Tab-separated table of C-alpha atoms in Angstrom:
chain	number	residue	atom	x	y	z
P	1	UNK	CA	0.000	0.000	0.000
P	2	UNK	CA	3.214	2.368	-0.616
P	3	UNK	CA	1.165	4.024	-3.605
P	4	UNK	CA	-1.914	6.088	-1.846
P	5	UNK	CA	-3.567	7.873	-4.232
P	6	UNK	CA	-4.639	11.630	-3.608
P	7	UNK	CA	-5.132	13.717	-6.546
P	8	UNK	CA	-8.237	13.761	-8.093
P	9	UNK	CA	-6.541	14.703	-11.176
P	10	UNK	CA	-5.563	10.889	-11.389
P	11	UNK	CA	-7.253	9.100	-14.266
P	12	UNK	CA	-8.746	6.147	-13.048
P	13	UNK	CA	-11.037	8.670	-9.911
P	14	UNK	CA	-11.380	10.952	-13.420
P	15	UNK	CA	-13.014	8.049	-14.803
P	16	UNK	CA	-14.555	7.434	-11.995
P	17	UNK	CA	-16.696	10.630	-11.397
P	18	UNK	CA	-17.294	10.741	-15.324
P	19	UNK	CA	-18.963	7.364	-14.711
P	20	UNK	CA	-20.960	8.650	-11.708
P	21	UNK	CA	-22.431	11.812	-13.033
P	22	UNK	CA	-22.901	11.291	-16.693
P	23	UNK	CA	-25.468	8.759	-18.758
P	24	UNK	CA	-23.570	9.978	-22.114
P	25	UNK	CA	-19.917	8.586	-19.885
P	26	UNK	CA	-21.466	5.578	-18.938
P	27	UNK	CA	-22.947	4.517	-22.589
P	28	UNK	CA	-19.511	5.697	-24.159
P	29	UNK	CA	-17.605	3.642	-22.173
P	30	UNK	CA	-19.745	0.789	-21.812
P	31	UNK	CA	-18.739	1.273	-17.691
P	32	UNK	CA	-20.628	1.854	-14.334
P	33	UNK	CA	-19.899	2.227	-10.979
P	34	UNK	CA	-20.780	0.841	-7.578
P	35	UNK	CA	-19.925	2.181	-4.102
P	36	UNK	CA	-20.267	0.474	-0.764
P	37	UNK	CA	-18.356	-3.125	0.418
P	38	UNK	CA	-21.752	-4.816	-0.389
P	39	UNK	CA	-22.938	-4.768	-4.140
P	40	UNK	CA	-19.012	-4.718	-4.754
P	41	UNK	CA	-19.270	-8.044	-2.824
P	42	UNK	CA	-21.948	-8.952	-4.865
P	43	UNK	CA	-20.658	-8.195	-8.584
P	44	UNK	CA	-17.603	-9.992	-7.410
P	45	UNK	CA	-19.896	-13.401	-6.169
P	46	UNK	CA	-21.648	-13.198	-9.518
P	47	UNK	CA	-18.860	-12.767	-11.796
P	48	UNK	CA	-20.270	-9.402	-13.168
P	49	UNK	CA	-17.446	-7.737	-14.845
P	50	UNK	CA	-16.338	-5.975	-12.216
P	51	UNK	CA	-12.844	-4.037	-14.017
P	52	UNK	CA	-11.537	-1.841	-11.373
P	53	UNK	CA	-11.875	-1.608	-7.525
P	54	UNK	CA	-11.228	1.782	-5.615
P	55	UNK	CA	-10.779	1.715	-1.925
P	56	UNK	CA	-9.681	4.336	0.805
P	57	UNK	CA	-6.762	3.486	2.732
P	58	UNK	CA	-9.086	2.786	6.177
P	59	UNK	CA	-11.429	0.773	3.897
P	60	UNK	CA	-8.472	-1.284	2.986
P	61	UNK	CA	-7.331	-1.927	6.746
P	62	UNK	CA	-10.882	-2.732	7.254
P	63	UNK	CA	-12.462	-4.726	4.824
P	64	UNK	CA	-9.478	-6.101	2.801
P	65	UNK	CA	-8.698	-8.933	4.579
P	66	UNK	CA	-12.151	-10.461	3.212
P	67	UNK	CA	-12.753	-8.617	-0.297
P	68	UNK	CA	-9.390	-9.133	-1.696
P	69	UNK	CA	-9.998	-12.636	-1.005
P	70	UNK	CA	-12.057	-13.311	-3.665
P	71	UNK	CA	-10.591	-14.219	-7.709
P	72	UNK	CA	-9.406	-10.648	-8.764
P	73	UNK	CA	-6.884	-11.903	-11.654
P	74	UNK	CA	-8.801	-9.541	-13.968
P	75	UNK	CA	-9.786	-6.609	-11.570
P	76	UNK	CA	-7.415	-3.679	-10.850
P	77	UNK	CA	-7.071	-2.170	-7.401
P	78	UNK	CA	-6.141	1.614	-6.603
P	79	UNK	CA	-5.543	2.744	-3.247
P	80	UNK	CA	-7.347	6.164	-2.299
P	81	UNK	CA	-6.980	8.022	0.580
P	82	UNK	CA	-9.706	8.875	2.804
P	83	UNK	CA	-10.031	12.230	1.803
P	84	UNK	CA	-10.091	11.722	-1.796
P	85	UNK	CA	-12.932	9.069	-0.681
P	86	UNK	CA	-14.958	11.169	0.906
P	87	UNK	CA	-14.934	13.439	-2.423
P	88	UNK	CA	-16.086	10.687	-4.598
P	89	UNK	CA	-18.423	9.276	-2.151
P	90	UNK	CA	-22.424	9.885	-3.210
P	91	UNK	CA	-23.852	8.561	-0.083
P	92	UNK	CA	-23.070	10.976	2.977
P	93	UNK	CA	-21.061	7.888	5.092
P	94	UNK	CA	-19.257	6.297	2.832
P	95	UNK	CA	-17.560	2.913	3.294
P	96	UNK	CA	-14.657	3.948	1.343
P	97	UNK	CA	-15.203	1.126	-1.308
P	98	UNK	CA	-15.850	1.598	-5.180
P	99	UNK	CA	-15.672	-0.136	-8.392
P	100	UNK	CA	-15.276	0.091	-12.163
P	101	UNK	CA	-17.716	-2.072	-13.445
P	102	UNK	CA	-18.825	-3.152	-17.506
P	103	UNK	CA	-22.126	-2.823	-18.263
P	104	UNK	CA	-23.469	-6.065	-19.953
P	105	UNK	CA	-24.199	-6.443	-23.235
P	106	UNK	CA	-27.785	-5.986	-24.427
P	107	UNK	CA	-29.402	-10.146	-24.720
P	108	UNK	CA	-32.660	-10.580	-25.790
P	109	UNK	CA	-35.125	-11.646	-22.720
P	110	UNK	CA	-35.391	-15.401	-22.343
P	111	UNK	CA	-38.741	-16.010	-21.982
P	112	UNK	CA	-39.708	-19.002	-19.899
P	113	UNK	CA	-42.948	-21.516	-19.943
P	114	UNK	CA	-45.155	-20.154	-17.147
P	115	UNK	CA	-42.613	-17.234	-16.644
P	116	UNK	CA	-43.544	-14.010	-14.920
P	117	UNK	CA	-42.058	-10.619	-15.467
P	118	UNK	CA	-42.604	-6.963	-15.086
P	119	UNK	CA	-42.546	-3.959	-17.836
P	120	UNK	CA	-41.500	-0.598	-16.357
P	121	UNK	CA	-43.105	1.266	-18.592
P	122	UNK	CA	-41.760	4.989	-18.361
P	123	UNK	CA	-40.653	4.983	-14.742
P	124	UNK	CA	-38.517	7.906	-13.803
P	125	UNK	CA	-37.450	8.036	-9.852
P	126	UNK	CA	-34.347	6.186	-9.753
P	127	UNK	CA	-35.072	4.606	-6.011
P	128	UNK	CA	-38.240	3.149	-7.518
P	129	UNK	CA	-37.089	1.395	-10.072
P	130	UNK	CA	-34.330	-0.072	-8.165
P	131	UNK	CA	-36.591	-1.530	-5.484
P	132	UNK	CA	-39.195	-3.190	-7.794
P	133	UNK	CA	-35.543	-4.933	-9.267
P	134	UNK	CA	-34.910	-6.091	-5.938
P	135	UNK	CA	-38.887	-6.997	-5.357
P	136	UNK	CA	-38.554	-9.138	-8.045
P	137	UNK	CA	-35.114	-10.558	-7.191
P	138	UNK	CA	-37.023	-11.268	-3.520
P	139	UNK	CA	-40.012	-12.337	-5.066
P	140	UNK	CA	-38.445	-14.713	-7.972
P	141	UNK	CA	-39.662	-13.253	-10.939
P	142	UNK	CA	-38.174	-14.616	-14.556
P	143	UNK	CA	-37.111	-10.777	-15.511
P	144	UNK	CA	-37.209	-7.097	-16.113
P	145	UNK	CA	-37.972	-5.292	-19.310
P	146	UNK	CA	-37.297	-1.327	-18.773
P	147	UNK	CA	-39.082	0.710	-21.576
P	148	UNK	CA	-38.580	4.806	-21.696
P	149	UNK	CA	-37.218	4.230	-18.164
P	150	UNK	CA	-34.510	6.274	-16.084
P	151	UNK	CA	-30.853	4.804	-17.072
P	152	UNK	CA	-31.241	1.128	-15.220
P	153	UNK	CA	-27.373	1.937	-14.640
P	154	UNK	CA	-27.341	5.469	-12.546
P	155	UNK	CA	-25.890	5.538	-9.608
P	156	UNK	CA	-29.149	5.559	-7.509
P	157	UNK	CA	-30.476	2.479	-9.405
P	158	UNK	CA	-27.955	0.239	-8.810
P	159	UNK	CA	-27.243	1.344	-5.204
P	160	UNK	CA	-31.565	0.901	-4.225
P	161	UNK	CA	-31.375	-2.649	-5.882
P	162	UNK	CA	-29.269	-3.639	-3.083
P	163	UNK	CA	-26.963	-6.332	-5.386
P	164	UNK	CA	-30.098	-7.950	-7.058
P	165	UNK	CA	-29.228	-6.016	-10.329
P	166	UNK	CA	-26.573	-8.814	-11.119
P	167	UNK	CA	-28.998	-11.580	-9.950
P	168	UNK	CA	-31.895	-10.711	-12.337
P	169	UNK	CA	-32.780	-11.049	-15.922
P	170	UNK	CA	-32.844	-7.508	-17.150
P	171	UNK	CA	-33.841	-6.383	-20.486
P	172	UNK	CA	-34.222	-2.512	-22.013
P	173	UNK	CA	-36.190	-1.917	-25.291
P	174	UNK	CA	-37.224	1.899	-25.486
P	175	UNK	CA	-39.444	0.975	-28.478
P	176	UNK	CA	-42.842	0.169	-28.026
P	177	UNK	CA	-43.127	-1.533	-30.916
P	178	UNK	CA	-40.455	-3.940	-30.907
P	179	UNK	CA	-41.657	-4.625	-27.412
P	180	UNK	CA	-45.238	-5.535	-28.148
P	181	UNK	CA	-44.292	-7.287	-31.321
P	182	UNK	CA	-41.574	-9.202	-29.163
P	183	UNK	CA	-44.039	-10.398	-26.323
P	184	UNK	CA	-46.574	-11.427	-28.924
P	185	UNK	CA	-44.019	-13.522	-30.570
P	186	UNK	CA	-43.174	-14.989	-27.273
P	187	UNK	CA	-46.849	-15.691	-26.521
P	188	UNK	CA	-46.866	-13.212	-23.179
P	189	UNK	CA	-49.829	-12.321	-21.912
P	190	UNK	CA	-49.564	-8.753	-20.709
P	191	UNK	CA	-51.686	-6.697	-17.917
P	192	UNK	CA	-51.536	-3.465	-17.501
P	193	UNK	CA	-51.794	-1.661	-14.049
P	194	UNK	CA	-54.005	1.017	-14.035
P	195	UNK	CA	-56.645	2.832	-12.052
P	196	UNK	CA	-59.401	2.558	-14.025
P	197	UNK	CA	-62.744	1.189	-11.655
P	198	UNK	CA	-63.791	-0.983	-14.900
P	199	UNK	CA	-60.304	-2.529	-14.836
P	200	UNK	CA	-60.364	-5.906	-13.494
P	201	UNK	CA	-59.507	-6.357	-9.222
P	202	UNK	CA	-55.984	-8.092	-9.921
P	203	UNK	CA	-57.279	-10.425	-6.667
P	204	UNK	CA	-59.873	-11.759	-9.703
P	205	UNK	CA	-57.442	-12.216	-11.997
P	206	UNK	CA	-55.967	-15.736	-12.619
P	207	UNK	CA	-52.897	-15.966	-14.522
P	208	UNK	CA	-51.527	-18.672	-16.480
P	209	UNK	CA	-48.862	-19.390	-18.877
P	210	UNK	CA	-46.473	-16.629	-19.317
P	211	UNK	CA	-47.099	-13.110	-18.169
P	212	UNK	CA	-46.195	-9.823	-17.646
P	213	UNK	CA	-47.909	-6.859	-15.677
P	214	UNK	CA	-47.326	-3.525	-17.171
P	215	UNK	CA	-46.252	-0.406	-14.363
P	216	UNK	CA	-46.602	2.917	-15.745
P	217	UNK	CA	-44.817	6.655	-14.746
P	218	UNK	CA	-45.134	7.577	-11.115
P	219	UNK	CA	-46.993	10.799	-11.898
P	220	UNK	CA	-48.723	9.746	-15.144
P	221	UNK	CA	-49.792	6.250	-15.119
P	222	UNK	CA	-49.830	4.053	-18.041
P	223	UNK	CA	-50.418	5.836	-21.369
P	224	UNK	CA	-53.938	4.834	-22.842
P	225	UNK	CA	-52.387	3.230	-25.851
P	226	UNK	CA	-50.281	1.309	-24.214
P	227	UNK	CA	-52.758	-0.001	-21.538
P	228	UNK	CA	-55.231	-0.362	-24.314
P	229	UNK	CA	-52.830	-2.515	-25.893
P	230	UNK	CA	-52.488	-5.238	-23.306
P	231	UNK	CA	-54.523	-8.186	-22.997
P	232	UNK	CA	-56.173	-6.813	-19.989
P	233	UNK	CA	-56.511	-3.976	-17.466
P	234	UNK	CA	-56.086	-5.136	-13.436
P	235	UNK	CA	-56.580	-2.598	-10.505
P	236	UNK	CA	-55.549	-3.026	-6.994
P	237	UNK	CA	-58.154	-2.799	-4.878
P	238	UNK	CA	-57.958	-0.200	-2.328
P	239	UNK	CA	-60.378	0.813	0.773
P	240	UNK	CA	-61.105	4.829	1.358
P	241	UNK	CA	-60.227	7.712	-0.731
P	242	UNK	CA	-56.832	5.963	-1.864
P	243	UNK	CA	-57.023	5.803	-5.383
P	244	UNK	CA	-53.399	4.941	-6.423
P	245	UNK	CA	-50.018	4.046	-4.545
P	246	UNK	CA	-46.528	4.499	-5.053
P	247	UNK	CA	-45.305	2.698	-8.528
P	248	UNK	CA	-42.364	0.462	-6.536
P	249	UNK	CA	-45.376	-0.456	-3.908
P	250	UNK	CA	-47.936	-1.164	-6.296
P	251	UNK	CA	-45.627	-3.325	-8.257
P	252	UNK	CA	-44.546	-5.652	-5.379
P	253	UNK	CA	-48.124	-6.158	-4.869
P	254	UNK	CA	-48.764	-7.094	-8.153
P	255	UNK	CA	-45.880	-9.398	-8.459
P	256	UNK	CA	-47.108	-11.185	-5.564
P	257	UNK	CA	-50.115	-11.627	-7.188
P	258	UNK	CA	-48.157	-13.103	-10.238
P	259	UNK	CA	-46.796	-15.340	-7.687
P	260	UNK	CA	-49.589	-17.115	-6.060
């Protein structure tokens, strides 16, 4: 540990913070990054192309004896020093632990017999739709298709999926199109969430073969065409006043229901 870095003029933290604050970075370099000793943990248990790790000199004293024990014959370390940590850092207490990692190349979902999976469908708050990826990690759901969604690879997203990012089957096509055509293809029958009283109480619903429930933007809902499109329309049924919930809570309900 002679070589403690400090500048953040050095390339790999200039990287780094390109990687952090910028989409356009992320897509050029095909790169994103992870902070805390967790998810680092993780992408390094699941073999997910993790390039580079960055950790502060404390970190190193405190966590190295067990992360550095894992295979990193294709993983570069740099040594940071606690201030330069703290600079980096996006969550207020950092851990002092970072990473480099390659974002996977685009696969077509694999759609399985009786499979179950969830369409964001123009979800924008990062912290949403990284808990309905770990809901459906929790939950074992088949996969993921993000459509017009925030970038599944922000900072915020990956840190609110808690790891489950590299343990589920996650798919982006921004076209609706392609994406109707493709679950037709693959015989999907699709529901779309919505708060319509003549859509059908989701507690009625019975699903079999393969499906996938449709969760629109937080503000907005499901656009018309789109929910007009699906096979059906399903409402959660709701007691009072309440007339809608929050888009991560409404979705682990319905994949629950999925579930049953």
């Amino acid at each position: 540990m002679d070589n403690i870095i400090t500048s953040k003029d050095n390339p790999v933290i200039k990287l780094y913070q390109k990687l952090s604050s910028s989409k356009k970075e992320r897509s050029e370099y095909g790169l994103f990054v992870l902070e805390g000793l967790r998810i680092v943990e993780d992408a390094l248990r699941e073999d997910s192309g993790l390039e580079h790790i960055i950790i502060t000199k404390q970190a190193y004293e405190k966590f190295g004896d067990t992360l550095f024990q894992a295979d990193l014959r294709n993983t570069r370390t740099t040594v940071i020093s606690n201030e330069l940590g703290n600079k980096i850092a996006s969550t207020e207490k950092t851990q002092g632990v970072f990473a480099i990692c390659r974002i996977p190349v685009e696969r077509r979902m694999n759609f399985k017999e009786n499979g179950r999976y969830v369409v964001l469908f123009g979800l924008q708050d990062p912290g949403n739709v990284g808990m309905v990826i770990r809901t459906a990690d929790a939950l074992g759901m088949d996969g993921i298709i993000l459509s017009g969604s925030c970038d599944l690879y922000s900072p915020k997203v990956i840190r609110s999926t808690m790891g489950s990012v590299f343990r589920t089957d996650i798919m982006i096509e921004n076209d609706a199109e392609k994406l109707f055509a493709m679950l037709e293809e693959n015989s999907v029958q699709t529901s779309a969430a919505v708060i319509d009283s003549d859509a059908v109480p989701v507690t009625e619903c019975v699903f079999t073969g393969k499906q996938a429930v449709f969760i629109g933007n937080e503000g907005n809902g499901l656009p018309r065409e789109t929910a007009e499109r699906c096979s059906r329309r399903i409402i959660i049924p709701m007691n009072g006043s309440i007339n809608s919930l929050n888009a991560a809570m409404a979705a682990g309900i319905l994949m629950w229901e999925l579930r049953k």
